Structures are given as C-alpha cells and as structure tokens.
Amino acid sequence: MASIMTNSAALTALQSLNSTNKQLEITQSRISTGYRVATASDNAAYWSIATSMKSDNKALSAVQDSLGLGAGKVDTAYTAINDIKDQVDLIKTKLVTARGASKEDQQKIATEINAIQAQIKSSVTNANFAGSNLLQNDGTAASDLKIVASYNRTGATVTIDTITVKSADTQVLDVAGTGGIVGGLLAATFFDPSTTAVADTAIDTALGSVETALGKLSTGAASLGAAKSRIDTQKSFLSNLSDSIDKGVGSLVDADMNKESTRLQALQVQQQLGIQALSIANGNSQSILSLFRG
C-alpha cells in the first residue's frame, strides 16, 4: 500500500543500509587492526583470556632473558673449570716425572709447574661474565647461583622455579689465591727444589693433594655441565611454549584476513545496493507527491 504519511519502503531500505554500514565498520576495523576481538566489548570472555595469556607470555620472555644470562655465566665457568682441570692434570704428570730426579732436573720441572700455576690463576680470574665469577670467591660469604627457570601461575598463585649451582662445588680459588679447590696447589712451597731436591715422599703427598683437587674439579665440572644442560633444555621448552601460547591467543582474537577481505567486498556491494534501494524508495515517494502537485 502506497502512503503519503509513511514511506515504508524507504524505512526498510534505510534499516537495511544502516545494518550493512555497521557490519562494514566492524569488518574494516578487523582488517585495520588484525583482531576480531580487539576490546572487551567485542567478546569479554575471549578478551579476558587473551589478556591474561599475553601477560604470562611477557613473564616467560623475562624468564628466557634470565636463562640467557645464566647460560652465559655457566658456560664461561664450565669452559674455565675444564681448562683448569687439564692444567692440574699437567701438574700431576710433572710431579710423577720429578720422582727420583736430580735437584737440577726438579728445578726445571718446578719452572714448568710455576707456569702452569700462573695459567690456572689466569683461567680463574678470566672466568668472568657480566660481573659474576662462579669460580672465584670474592672474599664475601659464598652464595649459590640461582637462575630463574620458569614462571607458573594457577589463578592468583604464582611460583618461580630456579636452577641452582652450588658455590661449594665451583669455588676453585679465592681472591687471596690460597683457598678454594686448587689454592693449596698454587702455594710457593707446593713443589720447591730451590735449595734441595724434593723427596719422593713429599712428592707423593703433593700427588695426593692433586688427586683430591682433580676429584673436586670433576664434581664442579659435572655440576656446571648438568646446569648447562638443564638451561639449554629449558630455553628450548620455553621458546616452544611461548609460540604455543601465541598461537592459542591468536586463535581466540586474531581476524581471518582472507575471510574478512571477502566479507568486506560483499558488504561494499550490499552498501551500494542499499543506497540504490533507498534512492528508489525515496523516488517512488516523490512520484506519489507529484500527482497531488499536478
């Protein structure tokens, strides 16, 4: 029914056009931001989950940074302690050679041992990473190295796991050069044939000290090696976990760009048709009015 009071066709066309424009605005927003859930008003549940998981992922990123720093410290100490172990092995071979040797030959061996002792001190001093030296006690109370390895959240409860390297296993030398695992091997009197030949019994005692040090160095290297292995494994795990969280969050809030692009084209066509329909409806109304003017 045609009416001069109410243009029903125009109202219907306008409602359809408004609905199309609203959908078009949503689609354009998704394409421009890349998100189908950009704010809580889009989907409160998904937005809340995604926000929490993104926050957790930032914490995991900080844990990965901590593991990277810890890895540098442990790798440096591990390389140095193995070098020191090799040097102590050299001292052992020199002491074995010195048994029964003349004072002159022992003095030559002592010169070699002195060079090895200097190299050990250098290896300890240079085992420094980011201001931390796991092999040398700086004179303060020794403290274990604790590397943040994970961030775990259950509701509002958070726990932090750490990878611990015990200082008692890795303190090779103190700043005075007399304490620690190898301190006794570096003393000036450890092997001193400067005045008389060193007796075989004294050499045997020195060899016993060397064996004790080698055992402790092996323990320290094993401790550092285990920590190194665990750090590498944890870094790989956290990297994969972070990627999984990103994918999960993406499935909740990311827009499907292929789908949205196709939808955008369809809505643009609908918008053009809606404008034409509204124009036709308004044109019909003007035709009816023109009859009365005539």
CSV table of C-alpha atoms in Angstrom, one decimal:
chain,number,residue,atom,x,y,z
A,1,MET,CA,0.0,0.0,0.0
A,2,ALA,CA,1.3,3.4,-1.0
A,3,SER,CA,1.1,6.1,1.7
A,4,ILE,CA,2.0,9.8,1.7
A,5,MET,CA,2.4,9.7,5.5
A,6,THR,CA,4.7,6.7,5.9
A,7,ASN,CA,7.3,5.6,3.3
A,8,SER,CA,7.6,2.0,4.5
A,9,ALA,CA,9.9,1.1,1.6
A,10,ALA,CA,12.3,3.9,2.4
A,11,LEU,CA,12.3,2.9,6.1
A,12,THR,CA,13.1,-0.7,5.3
A,13,ALA,CA,15.8,0.3,2.9
A,14,LEU,CA,17.3,2.7,5.5
A,15,GLN,CA,17.3,0.0,8.2
A,16,SER,CA,19.0,-2.5,5.8
A,17,LEU,CA,21.6,0.2,4.9
A,18,ASN,CA,22.3,1.0,8.5
A,19,SER,CA,22.8,-2.7,9.3
A,20,THR,CA,25.2,-3.1,6.3
A,21,ASN,CA,27.1,0.1,7.3
A,22,LYS,CA,27.5,-1.3,10.9
A,23,GLN,CA,28.8,-4.6,9.7
A,24,LEU,CA,31.1,-2.9,7.2
A,25,GLU,CA,32.5,-0.7,10.1
A,26,ILE,CA,33.2,-3.9,12.1
A,27,THR,CA,34.9,-5.6,9.2
A,28,GLN,CA,37.0,-2.6,8.3
A,29,SER,CA,38.1,-2.4,12.0
A,30,ARG,CA,39.1,-6.0,11.9
A,31,ILE,CA,41.1,-5.6,8.8
A,32,SER,CA,42.9,-2.4,10.0
A,33,THR,CA,43.7,-3.9,13.5
A,34,GLY,CA,44.2,-7.5,12.6
A,35,TYR,CA,41.9,-8.5,15.5
A,36,ARG,CA,38.4,-9.8,15.6
A,37,VAL,CA,38.5,-9.3,19.4
A,38,ALA,CA,40.3,-6.1,19.9
A,39,THR,CA,38.5,-4.9,23.1
A,40,ALA,CA,36.4,-6.4,25.9
A,41,SER,CA,33.2,-5.2,24.2
A,42,ASP,CA,34.0,-7.5,21.2
A,43,ASN,CA,34.0,-10.6,23.3
A,44,ALA,CA,34.6,-10.2,27.0
A,45,ALA,CA,35.5,-13.9,27.7
A,46,TYR,CA,38.0,-14.2,24.9
A,47,TRP,CA,39.5,-10.8,25.5
A,48,SER,CA,40.0,-11.6,29.2
A,49,ILE,CA,41.6,-15.0,28.5
A,50,ALA,CA,43.9,-13.5,25.8
A,51,THR,CA,44.9,-10.6,28.1
A,52,SER,CA,45.9,-13.0,30.8
A,53,MET,CA,47.9,-15.2,28.5
A,54,LYS,CA,49.7,-12.3,26.9
A,55,SER,CA,50.7,-11.2,30.3
A,56,ASP,CA,52.0,-14.7,31.1
A,57,ASN,CA,53.9,-14.7,27.9
A,58,LYS,CA,55.7,-11.5,28.8
A,59,ALA,CA,56.7,-13.1,32.1
A,60,LEU,CA,58.0,-16.1,30.1
A,61,SER,CA,60.0,-13.7,28.0
A,62,ALA,CA,61.7,-12.3,31.1
A,63,VAL,CA,62.4,-15.9,32.2
A,64,GLN,CA,64.1,-16.6,28.9
A,65,ASP,CA,66.2,-13.5,29.4
A,66,SER,CA,67.2,-14.8,32.8
A,67,LEU,CA,68.1,-18.1,31.3
A,68,GLY,CA,70.2,-16.5,28.7
A,69,LEU,CA,72.2,-14.5,31.3
A,70,GLY,CA,72.5,-17.6,33.4
A,71,ALA,CA,73.7,-19.6,30.5
A,72,GLY,CA,76.5,-17.1,29.8
A,73,LYS,CA,77.7,-17.4,33.4
A,74,VAL,CA,77.5,-21.2,33.5
A,75,ASP,CA,79.1,-21.6,30.0
A,76,THR,CA,82.0,-19.4,31.0
A,77,ALA,CA,82.6,-21.2,34.2
A,78,TYR,CA,82.3,-24.6,32.6
A,79,THR,CA,84.9,-23.8,29.9
A,80,ALA,CA,87.3,-22.4,32.5
A,81,ILE,CA,87.0,-25.2,35.0
A,82,ASN,CA,87.7,-27.8,32.3
A,83,ASP,CA,90.8,-25.9,31.3
A,84,ILE,CA,91.9,-25.7,35.0
A,85,LYS,CA,91.3,-29.5,35.3
A,86,ASP,CA,93.6,-30.0,32.3
A,87,GLN,CA,96.2,-27.8,33.9
A,88,VAL,CA,96.1,-29.7,37.2
A,89,ASP,CA,96.5,-32.9,35.2
A,90,LEU,CA,99.7,-31.4,33.7
A,91,ILE,CA,100.9,-30.7,37.3
A,92,LYS,CA,100.3,-34.4,38.1
A,93,THR,CA,102.4,-35.6,35.2
A,94,LYS,CA,105.2,-33.2,36.1
A,95,LEU,CA,105.2,-34.4,39.7
A,96,VAL,CA,105.4,-38.0,38.6
A,97,THR,CA,108.4,-37.1,36.4
A,98,ALA,CA,110.0,-35.3,39.4
A,99,ARG,CA,110.1,-38.5,41.5
A,100,GLY,CA,113.7,-39.7,41.8
A,101,ALA,CA,115.0,-36.8,39.6
A,102,SER,CA,118.1,-34.7,40.5
A,103,LYS,CA,117.8,-31.3,42.0
A,104,GLU,CA,118.7,-29.7,38.7
A,105,ASP,CA,116.0,-31.6,36.8
A,106,GLN,CA,113.5,-30.9,39.5
A,107,GLN,CA,114.3,-27.2,39.2
A,108,LYS,CA,113.4,-27.3,35.5
A,109,ILE,CA,110.2,-29.1,36.4
A,110,ALA,CA,109.5,-26.5,39.0
A,111,THR,CA,109.7,-23.8,36.4
A,112,GLU,CA,107.2,-25.6,34.3
A,113,ILE,CA,104.9,-26.1,37.3
A,114,ASN,CA,105.1,-22.4,38.1
A,115,ALA,CA,104.0,-21.6,34.6
A,116,ILE,CA,101.1,-24.0,34.9
A,117,GLN,CA,100.2,-22.4,38.3
A,118,ALA,CA,100.1,-18.9,36.7
A,119,GLN,CA,97.9,-20.2,33.9
A,120,ILE,CA,95.4,-21.7,36.5
A,121,LYS,CA,95.3,-18.3,38.2
A,122,SER,CA,94.6,-16.6,34.9
A,123,SER,CA,91.9,-19.0,34.0
A,124,VAL,CA,90.1,-18.4,37.3
A,125,THR,CA,90.4,-14.7,37.0
A,126,ASN,CA,89.2,-14.6,33.4
A,127,ALA,CA,86.1,-16.8,34.1
A,128,ASN,CA,84.0,-13.6,34.5
A,129,PHE,CA,80.7,-13.0,32.8
A,130,ALA,CA,78.5,-9.9,33.4
A,131,GLY,CA,80.4,-9.2,36.7
A,132,SER,CA,80.0,-12.7,38.0
A,133,ASN,CA,82.7,-15.3,38.5
A,134,LEU,CA,81.5,-18.7,39.7
A,135,LEU,CA,85.0,-20.0,40.2
A,136,GLN,CA,86.4,-17.3,42.4
A,137,ASN,CA,85.3,-16.3,45.9
A,138,ASP,CA,85.5,-12.5,46.1
A,139,GLY,CA,86.0,-12.6,49.9
A,140,THR,CA,82.4,-12.3,50.9
A,141,ALA,CA,80.2,-15.1,52.1
A,142,ALA,CA,79.8,-17.5,49.2
A,143,SER,CA,76.3,-17.7,47.7
A,144,ASP,CA,74.8,-20.2,45.3
A,145,LEU,CA,73.8,-19.1,41.8
A,146,LYS,CA,70.1,-19.3,41.4
A,147,ILE,CA,68.8,-18.9,37.8
A,148,VAL,CA,65.1,-18.2,37.3
A,149,ALA,CA,63.9,-21.1,35.1
A,150,SER,CA,60.1,-20.9,35.0
A,151,TYR,CA,57.0,-18.8,35.8
A,152,ASN,CA,54.0,-20.8,36.9
A,153,ARG,CA,50.6,-19.3,37.6
A,154,THR,CA,47.5,-21.0,38.9
A,155,GLY,CA,44.8,-18.4,39.3
A,156,ALA,CA,46.3,-15.7,41.5
A,157,THR,CA,49.0,-18.1,42.9
A,158,VAL,CA,52.5,-17.7,41.3
A,159,THR,CA,55.5,-19.9,41.8
A,160,ILE,CA,59.0,-19.4,40.4
A,161,ASP,CA,61.4,-22.3,39.8
A,162,THR,CA,65.1,-21.9,39.7
A,163,ILE,CA,68.2,-23.8,38.5
A,164,THR,CA,70.8,-23.7,41.3
A,165,VAL,CA,74.6,-24.0,41.0
A,166,LYS,CA,76.2,-24.6,44.4
A,167,SER,CA,79.1,-22.4,45.2
A,168,ALA,CA,80.7,-25.1,47.2
A,169,ASP,CA,81.1,-27.2,44.0
A,170,THR,CA,82.6,-24.4,41.9
A,171,GLN,CA,84.8,-22.2,44.1
A,172,VAL,CA,88.1,-23.0,42.6
A,173,LEU,CA,90.1,-20.2,44.2
A,174,ASP,CA,89.7,-17.2,46.4
A,175,VAL,CA,91.0,-13.7,45.7
A,176,ALA,CA,93.9,-14.3,48.0
A,177,GLY,CA,95.0,-17.3,45.9
A,178,THR,CA,95.3,-19.6,48.8
A,179,GLY,CA,91.8,-21.0,49.4
A,180,GLY,CA,89.3,-23.0,47.3
A,181,ILE,CA,89.8,-26.3,45.4
A,182,VAL,CA,93.2,-25.5,44.0
A,183,GLY,CA,94.5,-23.0,46.5
A,184,GLY,CA,96.9,-25.5,48.1
A,185,LEU,CA,98.4,-26.4,44.7
A,186,LEU,CA,99.4,-22.8,43.9
A,187,ALA,CA,101.4,-22.2,47.1
A,188,ALA,CA,105.1,-21.3,46.6
A,189,THR,CA,106.1,-24.3,48.8
A,190,PHE,CA,103.9,-26.8,47.0
A,191,PHE,CA,107.0,-28.0,45.0
A,192,ASP,CA,110.2,-26.2,45.8
A,193,PRO,CA,113.5,-27.8,44.9
A,194,SER,CA,115.3,-24.4,45.1
A,195,THR,CA,117.7,-25.5,47.9
A,196,THR,CA,117.5,-29.3,47.9
A,197,ALA,CA,115.8,-32.0,45.9
A,198,VAL,CA,112.3,-32.7,46.9
A,199,ALA,CA,112.0,-36.1,48.5
A,200,ASP,CA,109.7,-38.8,46.9
A,201,THR,CA,107.6,-38.9,50.0
A,202,ALA,CA,106.9,-35.2,49.7
A,203,ILE,CA,106.1,-35.6,46.0
A,204,ASP,CA,103.7,-38.4,46.9
A,205,THR,CA,101.9,-36.1,49.4
A,206,ALA,CA,101.7,-33.4,46.7
A,207,LEU,CA,100.3,-36.0,44.2
A,208,GLY,CA,97.6,-36.8,46.8
A,209,SER,CA,96.7,-33.2,47.0
A,210,VAL,CA,96.5,-33.1,43.2
A,211,GLU,CA,94.2,-36.1,43.1
A,212,THR,CA,91.9,-34.5,45.7
A,213,ALA,CA,91.7,-31.3,43.7
A,214,LEU,CA,91.0,-33.3,40.5
A,215,GLY,CA,88.1,-35.1,42.2
A,216,LYS,CA,86.6,-31.8,43.3
A,217,LEU,CA,87.2,-30.2,39.9
A,218,SER,CA,85.4,-33.1,38.3
A,219,THR,CA,82.5,-32.6,40.7
A,220,GLY,CA,82.4,-28.9,39.9
A,221,ALA,CA,82.5,-29.5,36.1
A,222,ALA,CA,79.7,-32.1,36.5
A,223,SER,CA,77.6,-29.6,38.4
A,224,LEU,CA,78.1,-26.9,35.9
A,225,GLY,CA,77.6,-29.3,33.0
A,226,ALA,CA,74.3,-30.5,34.5
A,227,ALA,CA,73.2,-26.9,34.9
A,228,LYS,CA,74.2,-26.1,31.4
A,229,SER,CA,72.2,-29.0,30.0
A,230,ARG,CA,69.1,-28.1,32.0
A,231,ILE,CA,69.3,-24.4,31.0
A,232,ASP,CA,69.6,-25.4,27.3
A,233,THR,CA,66.6,-27.8,27.6
A,234,GLN,CA,64.5,-25.2,29.5
A,235,LYS,CA,65.3,-22.4,27.0
A,236,SER,CA,64.1,-24.7,24.1
A,237,PHE,CA,61.0,-25.7,26.1
A,238,LEU,CA,60.0,-22.1,26.9
A,239,SER,CA,60.6,-21.0,23.3
A,240,ASN,CA,58.1,-23.7,22.1
A,241,LEU,CA,55.7,-22.9,25.0
A,242,SER,CA,55.7,-19.2,24.1
A,243,ASP,CA,55.0,-20.0,20.5
A,244,SER,CA,52.1,-22.3,21.5
A,245,ILE,CA,50.6,-19.5,23.7
A,246,ASP,CA,50.9,-17.0,20.9
A,247,LYS,CA,49.1,-19.5,18.6
A,248,GLY,CA,46.4,-20.1,21.2
A,249,VAL,CA,45.8,-16.4,21.8
A,250,GLY,CA,45.8,-15.8,18.0
A,251,SER,CA,43.1,-18.4,17.5
A,252,LEU,CA,40.9,-16.5,20.0
A,253,VAL,CA,41.3,-12.9,18.9
A,254,ASP,CA,43.0,-12.7,15.5
A,255,ALA,CA,40.9,-11.9,12.5
A,256,ASP,CA,40.9,-14.3,9.5
A,257,MET,CA,42.1,-11.8,6.9
A,258,ASN,CA,41.1,-13.8,3.9
A,259,LYS,CA,37.6,-14.2,5.3
A,260,GLU,CA,37.3,-10.5,6.3
A,261,SER,CA,38.6,-9.3,2.9
A,262,THR,CA,36.0,-11.4,1.1
A,263,ARG,CA,33.3,-10.1,3.6
A,264,LEU,CA,34.4,-6.5,3.0
A,265,GLN,CA,33.9,-6.8,-0.7
A,266,ALA,CA,30.4,-8.4,-0.2
A,267,LEU,CA,29.4,-5.7,2.3
A,268,GLN,CA,30.6,-2.9,-0.1
A,269,VAL,CA,28.3,-4.3,-2.8
A,270,GLN,CA,25.5,-4.6,-0.3
A,271,GLN,CA,26.1,-1.0,0.7
A,272,GLN,CA,25.9,0.2,-2.9
A,273,LEU,CA,22.7,-1.8,-3.4
A,274,GLY,CA,21.2,-0.4,-0.2
A,275,ILE,CA,21.9,3.1,-1.3
A,276,GLN,CA,20.2,2.4,-4.6
A,277,ALA,CA,17.2,0.8,-2.9
A,278,LEU,CA,16.9,3.8,-0.6
A,279,SER,CA,17.1,6.1,-3.6
A,280,ILE,CA,14.4,4.2,-5.4
A,281,ALA,CA,12.1,4.1,-2.4
A,282,ASN,CA,12.5,7.9,-2.0
A,283,GLY,CA,11.9,8.3,-5.7
A,284,ASN,CA,8.7,6.4,-5.6
A,285,SER,CA,7.5,8.7,-2.7
A,286,GLN,CA,8.3,11.8,-4.8
A,287,SER,CA,6.3,10.3,-7.7
A,288,ILE,CA,3.2,10.0,-5.5
A,289,LEU,CA,3.6,13.6,-4.2
A,290,SER,CA,3.9,14.9,-7.8
A,291,LEU,CA,0.4,13.5,-8.6
A,292,PHE,CA,-1.0,15.9,-6.0
A,293,ARG,CA,1.0,18.8,-7.3
A,294,GLY,CA,-0.3,18.2,-10.8
